[in-house]
XYZ file of C-alpha atoms in Angstrom:
706
model
C -33.113 20.081 79.478
C -31.291 16.918 80.461
C -32.874 14.704 77.883
C -31.023 16.698 75.323
C -27.584 16.561 76.570
C -25.105 14.608 74.678
C -22.854 12.300 76.835
C -19.360 11.684 75.531
C -17.647 8.269 76.713
C -14.805 5.841 75.149
C -15.908 2.851 73.853
C -13.703 1.034 76.290
C -15.411 2.357 79.319
C -19.139 1.344 80.380
C -21.668 3.961 79.656
C -23.201 5.857 82.307
C -26.475 4.914 83.734
C -28.128 8.452 83.371
C -30.549 8.614 80.257
C -30.396 10.710 77.297
C -28.523 10.529 73.807
C -24.920 9.639 73.844
C -22.235 9.981 71.399
C -19.530 7.279 71.368
C -15.795 8.160 70.465
C -14.077 5.065 69.160
C -10.386 5.266 69.524
C -8.686 4.075 66.196
C -5.403 2.383 66.220
C -2.402 4.892 65.361
C -1.505 5.029 61.623
C 1.683 3.351 60.917
C 4.779 5.694 60.689
C 6.263 5.815 57.082
C 10.077 6.051 57.203
C 11.527 9.445 56.044
C 13.725 7.590 53.156
C 10.449 6.302 51.778
C 8.584 9.547 51.783
C 11.545 11.083 50.285
C 12.123 8.670 47.378
C 8.155 9.078 46.633
C 8.829 12.701 46.506
C 11.738 12.475 44.257
C 9.718 10.296 42.004
C 6.840 12.447 41.794
C 9.238 15.465 41.186
C 11.041 13.405 38.205
C 7.799 12.271 36.616
C 6.096 15.531 36.769
C 5.320 17.317 33.565
C 6.734 20.688 34.469
C 10.053 18.708 35.520
C 10.329 16.831 32.257
C 9.410 19.890 30.364
C 12.214 21.671 32.005
C 14.598 18.749 31.484
C 13.754 18.894 27.754
C 14.357 22.793 27.494
C 17.782 22.579 29.246
C 18.907 19.764 26.810
C 17.535 21.299 23.952
C 19.142 24.754 24.220
C 22.477 23.005 24.935
C 22.183 21.275 21.762
C 21.270 24.313 19.874
C 24.596 25.391 20.918
C 26.529 21.934 19.912
C 24.605 21.620 16.705
C 25.282 25.353 15.716
C 29.105 24.558 16.231
C 28.843 21.568 13.935
C 26.956 23.567 11.176
C 29.424 26.557 11.303
C 32.407 24.233 11.344
C 30.698 22.187 8.324
C 30.032 25.318 6.323
C 33.627 26.923 7.197
C 34.776 23.564 5.694
C 33.039 23.700 2.902
C 33.814 27.305 2.043
C 37.640 26.694 2.639
C 37.624 23.375 0.830
C 36.278 21.773 -2.591
C 34.427 19.143 -0.309
C 30.951 20.553 -1.491
C 32.151 20.320 -5.446
C 33.199 16.638 -4.221
C 29.719 15.814 -3.018
C 28.053 17.250 -5.861
C 30.472 15.117 -8.167
C 29.886 11.817 -6.736
C 25.968 12.636 -6.634
C 25.876 13.110 -10.281
C 28.077 10.231 -11.202
C 25.652 8.064 -9.035
C 22.968 9.469 -10.952
C 24.955 8.559 -14.166
C 24.426 12.465 -15.115
C 27.965 12.592 -16.437
C 27.581 16.205 -18.110
C 26.627 17.694 -14.683
C 29.510 15.728 -12.939
C 31.840 17.488 -15.508
C 30.606 20.823 -14.890
C 31.181 20.448 -10.874
C 34.593 18.941 -11.573
C 35.571 22.121 -13.545
C 34.096 24.236 -10.647
C 36.139 22.439 -8.263
C 39.114 22.935 -10.357
C 38.659 26.674 -10.525
C 38.127 26.845 -6.962
C 41.162 25.132 -6.284
C 43.143 27.462 -8.698
C 41.653 30.456 -6.979
C 42.730 29.177 -3.335
C 46.261 28.662 -4.731
C 46.432 32.269 -5.885
C 45.349 33.242 -2.653
C 47.731 31.398 -0.464
C 50.620 32.774 -3.004
C 49.281 36.435 -2.460
C 49.226 35.522 1.291
C 52.958 34.596 1.361
C 53.970 37.788 -0.563
C 51.881 39.909 1.688
C 54.328 40.536 4.332
C 57.060 42.047 2.133
C 54.679 44.050 0.430
C 53.282 45.517 3.401
C 56.601 46.379 4.892
C 57.527 47.971 1.514
C 54.299 49.818 1.482
C 54.444 50.907 5.182
C 57.715 52.284 4.564
C 56.652 54.274 1.615
C 53.411 55.213 2.735
C 54.963 56.528 6.175
C 57.649 58.579 4.357
C 54.956 60.043 2.164
C 52.755 60.537 4.948
C 55.265 62.484 6.878
C 56.192 64.571 4.062
C 52.512 65.396 3.439
C 52.018 66.448 6.933
C 55.173 68.628 7.221
C 54.258 70.234 3.671
C 50.772 71.042 5.126
C 52.382 72.386 8.457
C 54.799 74.772 6.213
C 51.793 75.926 4.500
C 50.265 76.659 7.756
C 53.171 78.580 9.055
C 53.477 80.693 6.155
C 49.829 81.577 6.446
C 49.876 82.272 10.006
C 53.484 83.619 10.003
C 54.046 81.228 12.752
C 57.129 78.894 12.791
C 55.537 76.325 15.303
C 52.587 75.678 12.974
C 55.102 73.393 10.861
C 54.501 70.604 13.494
C 50.609 71.172 14.085
C 49.303 68.484 11.446
C 51.768 65.937 12.693
C 51.052 66.566 16.590
C 47.136 66.327 15.697
C 47.744 62.991 13.918
C 49.682 61.729 16.854
C 46.877 62.853 19.243
C 44.311 61.165 17.137
C 46.091 57.904 17.413
C 46.570 58.203 21.050
C 42.617 58.860 21.217
C 42.200 55.486 19.594
C 44.211 53.776 21.639
C 42.468 55.191 24.790
C 39.225 53.799 23.254
C 40.346 50.489 22.576
C 42.001 50.162 26.134
C 38.481 51.197 27.607
C 36.549 48.763 25.236
C 38.883 45.847 25.298
C 37.826 44.654 28.753
C 34.343 44.389 28.119
C 34.689 43.052 24.713
C 36.618 40.228 26.142
C 33.776 39.198 28.578
C 30.821 40.049 26.092
C 32.606 38.404 22.861
C 32.365 34.628 23.894
C 28.595 35.322 25.026
C 28.008 36.603 21.677
C 29.630 34.023 19.804
C 27.662 31.487 21.876
C 24.334 33.280 21.195
C 25.232 33.265 17.480
C 25.868 29.673 17.411
C 22.581 28.994 19.618
C 20.610 30.849 16.987
C 22.345 28.729 14.025
C 21.310 25.746 15.833
C 17.851 26.636 16.842
C 17.008 27.818 13.354
C 18.115 24.429 12.064
C 16.414 22.776 14.732
C 19.622 20.924 15.715
C 18.473 19.045 18.797
C 16.951 15.496 19.586
C 13.305 15.238 18.226
C 12.032 14.227 21.744
C 13.774 17.568 23.178
C 12.083 19.865 20.744
C 8.901 21.782 21.497
C 5.545 20.119 20.873
C 4.950 22.477 17.938
C 8.162 22.091 16.464
C 8.540 18.517 16.425
C 8.608 16.745 12.967
C 5.235 15.166 12.313
C 6.624 13.368 9.434
C 5.961 14.001 5.556
C 9.026 15.763 4.693
C 10.036 15.695 0.998
C 12.458 12.782 0.446
C 15.702 13.519 -0.365
C 19.051 11.520 -1.245
C 20.335 12.389 2.260
C 17.370 11.619 4.099
C 17.211 8.131 2.409
C 20.944 7.497 3.012
C 20.459 8.558 6.779
C 17.628 6.072 6.978
C 19.503 3.106 5.731
C 22.521 4.070 7.811
C 20.271 3.811 11.044
C 18.516 0.703 10.043
C 20.662 -1.450 12.574
C 22.677 -3.323 9.969
C 26.390 -2.824 11.059
C 28.067 -3.843 7.710
C 25.418 -1.124 5.993
C 26.520 1.398 8.373
C 30.183 0.729 8.266
C 30.184 0.895 4.426
C 28.253 4.165 4.304
C 30.747 5.485 6.459
C 33.719 4.512 4.203
C 32.162 6.022 1.157
C 33.604 8.955 -0.011
C 30.419 10.244 -1.244
C 28.736 9.518 2.016
C 26.450 6.806 0.521
C 25.227 8.848 -2.548
C 26.435 6.392 -4.981
C 24.040 3.691 -3.517
C 20.996 5.612 -4.736
C 19.285 6.111 -8.127
C 17.672 9.282 -9.118
C 14.444 9.667 -6.881
C 11.521 9.937 -9.358
C 7.964 10.838 -8.732
C 5.588 7.747 -8.878
C 1.918 8.385 -8.283
C 1.159 9.653 -4.759
C 4.937 9.036 -3.731
C 8.388 8.634 -4.787
C 10.399 5.655 -6.049
C 14.226 4.881 -6.048
C 16.672 1.923 -6.076
C 19.061 1.466 -3.502
C 22.280 -0.833 -4.309
C 23.481 -2.581 -1.273
C 26.946 -2.594 -0.392
C 28.669 -6.072 -0.346
C 27.888 -8.028 2.691
C 24.386 -6.571 3.048
C 21.397 -8.904 2.060
C 18.213 -7.350 0.423
C 16.253 -9.448 3.053
C 17.963 -7.611 5.965
C 16.419 -4.395 4.654
C 12.844 -6.056 3.919
C 12.819 -7.448 7.447
C 13.216 -3.892 8.960
C 10.559 -2.352 6.912
C 9.016 -0.533 10.144
C 12.340 0.933 11.429
C 13.296 2.059 7.747
C 9.645 3.834 7.619
C 10.104 5.552 10.796
C 13.406 6.726 9.703
C 11.941 8.196 6.766
C 9.514 9.975 8.689
C 6.611 7.685 7.453
C 4.408 4.821 8.724
C 5.052 1.427 7.744
C 2.169 1.031 5.433
C 3.671 4.145 3.613
C 7.024 2.339 2.565
C 7.119 -0.698 0.280
C 10.085 -2.585 -0.382
C 10.471 -5.030 -3.299
C 13.510 -6.444 -4.979
C 14.805 -4.957 -8.032
C 16.133 -6.575 -11.230
C 19.465 -5.677 -10.480
C 21.710 -7.748 -8.007
C 21.590 -6.664 -4.423
C 19.215 -3.763 -5.022
C 15.936 -2.889 -3.389
C 13.207 -0.937 -4.899
C 11.849 1.407 -2.390
C 8.450 3.158 -3.144
C 7.643 6.070 -0.461
C 4.069 7.437 -0.321
C 3.448 11.277 0.598
C 2.448 11.431 4.176
C -1.223 10.349 4.610
C -1.768 9.688 0.687
C -2.839 6.246 1.112
C -5.698 7.126 3.451
C -7.332 9.058 0.685
C -9.716 7.176 -1.646
C -8.987 6.998 -5.286
C -11.740 7.941 -7.925
C -14.707 6.181 -8.943
C -14.490 2.894 -11.364
C -14.723 3.958 -15.193
C -17.547 1.298 -15.437
C -19.407 3.948 -13.368
C -18.303 7.195 -14.920
C -18.458 5.810 -18.646
C -21.894 4.459 -19.595
C -20.910 3.604 -23.051
C -18.083 1.318 -22.152
C -17.975 -2.259 -22.959
C -15.809 -5.275 -22.713
C -13.678 -7.450 -24.480
C -13.020 -10.795 -22.898
C -10.146 -11.939 -24.887
C -8.037 -8.641 -25.671
C -9.429 -6.254 -23.320
C -8.249 -5.643 -19.407
C -10.753 -4.781 -16.501
C -10.145 -1.485 -15.036
C -9.651 -3.053 -11.288
C -7.921 0.164 -9.733
C -4.692 2.059 -9.421
C -1.306 0.860 -8.520
C 0.661 2.861 -5.868
C 2.356 4.843 -8.791
C -1.039 6.164 -9.784
C -1.119 4.089 -13.009
C -4.201 2.226 -13.980
C -4.237 -1.347 -12.488
C -5.921 -3.183 -15.516
C -6.208 -7.056 -15.503
C -6.725 -9.462 -18.177
C -8.972 -12.316 -17.335
C -8.802 -13.993 -20.720
C -8.308 -18.032 -19.984
C -7.173 -17.218 -16.500
C -8.508 -18.955 -12.924
C -8.773 -16.495 -10.612
C -8.273 -16.541 -6.582
C -8.900 -13.697 -4.362
C -8.410 -14.319 -0.701
C -8.205 -12.013 2.434
C -9.544 -11.438 5.929
C -13.329 -10.961 6.367
C -14.598 -7.539 5.589
C -11.814 -6.452 3.609
C -13.546 -6.039 0.225
C -13.098 -9.424 -1.146
C -16.415 -9.612 -2.820
C -16.482 -6.162 -3.913
C -12.972 -6.908 -5.916
C -14.286 -10.182 -7.509
C -17.525 -8.706 -8.359
C -15.972 -5.566 -10.006
C -14.034 -8.129 -12.366
C -17.206 -9.750 -13.177
C -19.232 -6.308 -13.902
C -16.868 -5.431 -16.474
C -16.555 -9.043 -18.172
C -20.547 -8.796 -18.077
C -20.256 -6.033 -20.649
C -18.786 -8.834 -23.051
C -22.299 -10.210 -24.433
C -20.449 -13.653 -25.342
C -19.672 -14.485 -21.478
C -21.815 -16.686 -19.731
C -21.706 -16.854 -15.929
C -22.529 -19.471 -13.435
C -22.291 -18.300 -9.961
C -22.581 -19.570 -6.412
C -22.542 -17.190 -3.336
C -22.222 -19.115 -0.252
C -22.665 -16.195 1.747
C -25.991 -15.292 0.517
C -26.001 -11.578 1.662
C -27.372 -10.532 -1.768
C -23.991 -9.045 -2.991
C -24.584 -10.935 -6.524
C -28.385 -10.576 -6.527
C -28.049 -8.107 -9.553
C -26.865 -10.982 -11.591
C -30.368 -12.602 -11.653
C -31.331 -12.503 -15.144
C -27.995 -12.599 -16.609
C -26.082 -15.531 -14.840
C -27.305 -19.132 -16.124
C -27.131 -20.185 -12.670
C -27.269 -18.165 -9.497
C -27.115 -20.119 -6.039
C -27.108 -17.828 -2.806
C -26.962 -19.103 0.730
C -24.594 -20.544 3.228
C -26.409 -23.919 3.863
C -25.441 -27.252 3.222
C -27.947 -27.486 0.356
C -26.540 -24.431 -1.345
C -22.869 -26.062 -1.001
C -24.361 -29.349 -2.696
C -25.936 -27.054 -5.550
C -22.602 -25.219 -5.923
C -20.672 -28.575 -5.967
C -23.032 -29.633 -8.779
C -22.721 -26.243 -10.750
C -18.733 -26.873 -10.714
C -19.351 -30.299 -11.724
C -21.376 -28.915 -14.519
C -18.603 -26.852 -15.798
C -16.614 -30.142 -16.005
C -19.138 -31.507 -17.869
C -19.317 -28.893 -20.294
C -15.541 -28.707 -20.217
C -15.299 -32.210 -21.452
C -17.978 -31.697 -24.320
C -15.887 -28.887 -25.628
C -12.761 -30.976 -25.478
C -14.348 -33.609 -27.258
C -15.623 -30.947 -29.711
C -12.078 -29.515 -30.140
C -10.714 -33.139 -30.763
C -13.095 -33.553 -33.779
C -12.700 -30.136 -35.112
C -9.406 -28.467 -33.909
C -10.788 -25.062 -35.187
C -13.609 -25.277 -32.965
C -14.231 -21.868 -30.972
C -16.382 -21.524 -27.632
C -18.060 -18.822 -25.993
C -16.282 -18.111 -22.567
C -17.825 -19.860 -19.747
C -16.967 -18.374 -16.189
C -17.912 -20.120 -13.014
C -17.737 -18.161 -9.713
C -17.762 -19.107 -6.276
C -17.875 -16.610 -3.542
C -16.982 -17.850 -0.080
C -15.405 -20.947 -1.482
C -14.174 -22.000 1.999
C -17.844 -22.853 2.849
C -17.646 -25.619 0.116
C -14.168 -26.892 1.406
C -15.239 -27.287 4.878
C -18.796 -28.831 4.254
C -19.205 -31.986 6.020
C -22.116 -33.353 4.281
C -21.791 -36.776 2.116
C -23.653 -38.002 -0.772
C -25.510 -41.358 -0.969
C -22.477 -42.993 -2.035
C -20.625 -41.622 1.154
C -18.476 -39.341 -0.791
C -17.995 -35.814 1.170
C -18.753 -32.635 -0.768
C -16.061 -30.899 1.223
C -12.385 -31.667 2.320
C -9.476 -32.014 0.182
C -9.164 -35.888 -0.499
C -9.525 -37.671 -3.867
C -13.236 -38.705 -2.910
C -14.141 -34.960 -2.237
C -16.723 -33.959 -4.750
C -16.053 -30.092 -4.816
C -12.289 -30.446 -4.441
C -11.825 -32.686 -7.556
C -14.493 -30.846 -9.464
C -12.249 -27.726 -9.188
C -8.887 -29.484 -9.587
C -10.410 -30.920 -12.927
C -11.504 -27.439 -14.284
C -8.223 -25.900 -13.053
C -6.257 -28.307 -14.991
C -7.941 -28.371 -18.349
C -10.737 -25.840 -18.556
C -8.543 -22.777 -19.713
C -7.934 -24.183 -23.234
C -11.770 -24.390 -23.803
C -12.566 -21.318 -22.165
C -13.887 -22.531 -19.023
C -12.479 -20.756 -16.087
C -13.227 -20.708 -12.643
C -12.931 -17.771 -10.072
C -12.900 -18.237 -6.355
C -13.149 -15.881 -3.529
C -12.120 -17.278 0.094
C -11.242 -15.911 3.398
C -8.806 -16.405 6.047
C -6.737 -19.141 4.084
C -5.443 -22.267 5.643
C -4.641 -25.852 4.242
C -8.049 -26.924 5.228
C -10.197 -24.405 3.630
C -7.876 -23.669 0.561
C -5.900 -26.823 -0.547
C -2.707 -26.269 -2.105
C -3.441 -27.911 -5.233
C -6.303 -25.355 -5.829
C -4.606 -22.093 -4.787
C -1.487 -23.243 -7.114
C -4.018 -23.765 -9.790
C -5.169 -20.186 -10.028
C -3.266 -18.097 -12.840
C -4.244 -14.806 -10.976
C -3.793 -14.564 -7.439
C -4.828 -11.633 -5.368
C -4.698 -10.968 -1.584
C -6.209 -8.358 0.778
C -5.062 -7.837 4.258
C -3.980 -10.935 6.000
C -2.997 -12.033 9.476
C 0.576 -13.755 9.003
C 3.270 -14.165 6.507
C 2.289 -17.839 6.408
C -1.321 -16.890 5.061
C 0.371 -14.668 2.671
C 2.496 -17.171 1.130
C -0.606 -19.610 0.753
C -2.283 -16.739 -1.024
C 0.216 -15.498 -3.458
C 2.849 -18.368 -3.294
C 6.665 -18.419 -1.924
C 8.002 -16.493 -4.992
C 5.879 -13.429 -4.496
C 6.163 -13.167 -0.850
C 10.058 -13.567 -1.100
C 10.132 -10.833 -3.866
C 8.484 -8.482 -1.444
C 4.623 -8.955 -1.651
C 3.304 -8.418 1.892
C -0.314 -8.456 2.148
C -0.173 -9.313 5.886
C 1.333 -5.793 6.368
C -1.753 -4.189 5.167
C -3.935 -2.409 7.906
C -6.860 -4.534 8.646
C -10.039 -2.389 8.293
C -7.996 0.779 6.940
C -6.709 -0.609 3.722
C -10.081 -2.108 2.650
C -9.960 -2.833 -1.234
C -6.099 -2.742 -1.411
C -4.967 -5.884 -2.986
C -1.513 -7.436 -3.671
C -1.585 -9.338 -7.182
C 0.474 -11.893 -8.425
C -0.434 -12.542 -12.193
C 0.872 -12.390 -15.853
C -2.319 -10.600 -16.581
C -1.660 -7.561 -15.065
C 1.554 -5.144 -16.035
C 4.056 -5.516 -13.202
C 7.277 -3.523 -13.358
C 10.272 -5.425 -14.437
C 11.938 -7.286 -11.784
C 9.092 -7.324 -9.277
C 6.906 -10.485 -8.578
C 3.768 -8.730 -7.744
C 1.858 -5.449 -7.675
C -0.276 -3.566 -5.148
C -3.593 -2.294 -6.401
C -6.149 -0.085 -5.000
C -9.310 -1.352 -6.229
C -12.365 0.822 -7.310
C -15.532 0.080 -5.162
C -18.729 -0.137 -6.679
C -21.641 -0.171 -4.669
C -24.614 -2.122 -5.343
C -26.886 0.633 -6.847
C -23.874 1.332 -9.312
C -23.591 -2.691 -9.802
C -27.245 -2.777 -10.860
C -27.108 0.061 -13.331
C -23.910 -1.748 -14.806
C -25.673 -5.119 -15.128
C -28.836 -3.541 -16.598
C -26.469 -2.288 -19.393
C -25.076 -5.895 -19.770
C -28.429 -7.451 -20.082
C -29.449 -4.771 -22.635
C -26.425 -6.367 -24.690
C -27.982 -9.891 -24.432
C -31.326 -11.284 -25.756
C -32.329 -12.409 -22.293
C -31.167 -15.151 -20.104
C -33.034 -17.458 -17.785
C -31.486 -17.826 -14.359
C -31.548 -21.131 -12.468
C -31.893 -20.726 -8.940
C -32.064 -24.490 -7.949
C -30.266 -27.395 -9.817
C -32.481 -30.242 -9.689
C -31.152 -33.629 -9.074
C -32.581 -37.416 -9.393
C -35.953 -36.166 -10.720
C -37.388 -37.667 -13.979
C -36.769 -35.025 -16.449
C -39.273 -33.488 -18.974
C -37.248 -32.389 -22.100
C -39.659 -30.229 -23.646
C -40.587 -28.476 -20.401
C -36.873 -28.074 -19.544
C -36.233 -26.626 -22.866
C -39.301 -24.102 -22.369
C -37.783 -23.306 -18.945
C -34.134 -22.202 -20.222
C -35.648 -20.505 -23.395
C -37.422 -18.337 -20.827
C -38.774 -14.952 -21.874
C -36.484 -14.511 -24.977
C -38.085 -14.757 -28.397
C -35.564 -17.087 -29.698
C -32.290 -18.595 -28.264
C -29.379 -20.191 -30.170
C -29.387 -23.955 -29.914
C -25.968 -23.933 -28.576
C -27.029 -21.585 -25.676
C -30.070 -24.036 -25.108
C -27.755 -27.002 -24.860
C -25.548 -25.049 -22.324
C -28.376 -24.113 -20.225
C -29.905 -27.670 -20.102
C -26.429 -29.083 -18.992
C -26.531 -26.369 -16.284
C -29.986 -27.439 -15.427
C -28.924 -31.042 -14.962
C -25.483 -32.313 -15.939
C -26.583 -35.929 -15.688
C -29.464 -35.954 -17.829
C -28.342 -33.119 -20.646
C -24.722 -32.786 -19.945
C -23.768 -35.129 -22.998
C -26.357 -33.720 -25.267
C -25.603 -32.783 -29.044
C -27.706 -30.844 -31.416
C -28.836 -34.149 -32.675
C -30.194 -34.814 -29.440
C -32.019 -31.446 -29.236
C -33.525 -31.799 -32.701
C -34.676 -35.142 -32.026
C -36.680 -34.288 -29.051
C -38.318 -31.093 -30.894
C -38.927 -33.233 -34.002
C -42.652 -33.706 -34.821
C -43.731 -31.092 -32.130
C -43.842 -27.916 -34.540
C -40.875 -26.316 -32.435
C -38.229 -28.043 -34.654
C -34.645 -25.498 -34.633
C -34.826 -23.241 -37.558
C -32.499 -20.762 -39.058
C -32.491 -17.179 -38.107
C -29.783 -14.524 -39.559
C -27.701 -17.696 -40.652
C -27.732 -19.356 -37.240
C -29.785 -22.284 -35.649
C -32.217 -20.969 -33.237
C -35.171 -22.422 -31.043
C -38.277 -20.005 -30.920
C -40.246 -19.449 -27.531
C -43.558 -19.165 -29.148
C -43.293 -22.575 -30.951
C -42.031 -24.291 -27.920
C -45.068 -22.875 -25.798
C -47.257 -23.904 -28.485
C -45.791 -27.317 -28.834
C -46.248 -27.701 -24.835
C -49.856 -26.529 -25.152
C -50.766 -28.909 -27.940
C -49.288 -31.872 -25.835
C -51.177 -30.905 -22.838
C -54.356 -30.878 -24.858
C -53.619 -33.883 -26.334
C -52.926 -35.729 -22.996
C -56.239 -34.313 -21.725
C -58.251 -35.788 -24.700
C -56.419 -38.971 -24.204
C -57.210 -39.251 -20.633
C -60.963 -38.222 -21.351
C -61.079 -41.046 -23.897
């Protein structure tokens, strides 16, 4: 039994010598004493920040403000009912809207109100005399009637005392009324103010006349209220511009004359606001977020641009949540019979904020599309190329320096298709653009000899062009492919095309991301006729992408939401219809996925005889002209000699860039594959070329045997 006894002893004492399990009790140091004022402060802080306390505080403020707001509303209604203030407000609003017929009608109503009020006041001045006269006459007639009734009763009852019975009955009735009033008057004095306060509270509660933060969670405004002139004026007044606030207060119409009529514009409304003297449009533009919040909208749902009129801003305000909804599919997808006209047509790129079609003309315009990564740049650029491909006269040379297969469907339609981000791909892309320069120079020389010469459109596309500008590789002459110096090959080739290519229908489209002076030099971006930008990070990048004029005029791609506004572009171009007075247009582009793009390209291929796509641009090798001609002819039964020359130039600009029809004829002469006419145009036949190659190979074999 003694072995199972648990012995307790303090840690400071020596354990006893007896055997058996022991349990040590360690005396810990006493806990520090917290001062009373610290504990009280913590308790107060907890009580103040507790949700129940805050809810109760909001309820107290809310119900008190209901009464205050009810007083204000009732006073305003009383004032409007007793004065022509309502008519004056409507008159000013009609004048501000330039609706002078309605203004005249409200002025007439106000005049009738004043005349009626004057008559009532004059009647009130005459009423004491009329009341006195009426009282004397009425009293005399009443007493006479009661006495007459008493006489009738006395005669009927044969009792002379009944003469005064009706008069005494009336007096008793009056005394009863006085008694009732005396009894009720005391409680009415007490209950009357309470009922009045309840009535004012009910009016304030119905109108939600309390601060937003004090309202119940279910009753708080979540935005999206219809935009009215009073809401816009109040939003401008509370913008934080003292000159604007004071000017609105001093206006007799409470600011209504500042606003144009509010019109429905797509998935929102639009209006112009003429600012008072002393207020700059930039002060309003710089407060876009605050203005949007004052209007009950998010920042991305309000767009501020400069109107054509002086000192006027144009506001486009979206319906709450409308910009988060996708737009419909592209007409390229829904209309399988659609074709393109490069010269006169416009590409169905998307919709502007007003819901109108955002159609872009690409005729003789260099194009630059930029934005942050993964915002829809390639899809927007490819959508334009897909529409243009439906014009069978257009030739494409494409360099995709991302290499993710976004342009793979153009294989068999583009004469050059380079895919990949490696330095070797950059070299090939550079030589492709230099091939555009060679073709451009050939066309310029042909135009000099024949001013009426007409050329088929040639479009070069470089997607992810920043890879080319940042490439560090140098050629055998120590000239860099990338960079922005006079020795940089890609930069100089782009500059030459931008400077002169348009006049001979040689244009360059570039897509680049996250623009800087290093990956998008100033001379290159300013050489583009159409500049479009998706979401960007800073205003300085927006100025690089679109130019100072567009940004100063209200273009704000840096305010687009990254990831949420994919495919939304801010466009600065004369190729798209921009409202008068604006310098840019916001377009929500149609998204076309890879399968849909493949189907569109198949329709485009059906319009052509067949195109051989070069995937690698050979450099420095000894050329076999006859074999190269067979390669560029490809599977087509016959190809125009002009197209053969262009494809040869794209294959090797150094070897074939300066070739003319005479050079082509010289190579084919005596081979049995000479150019011949088909439908009135000179062509090269595939079967004849292949037969010539076979004959040459057999001849070479026989010579070798001999």
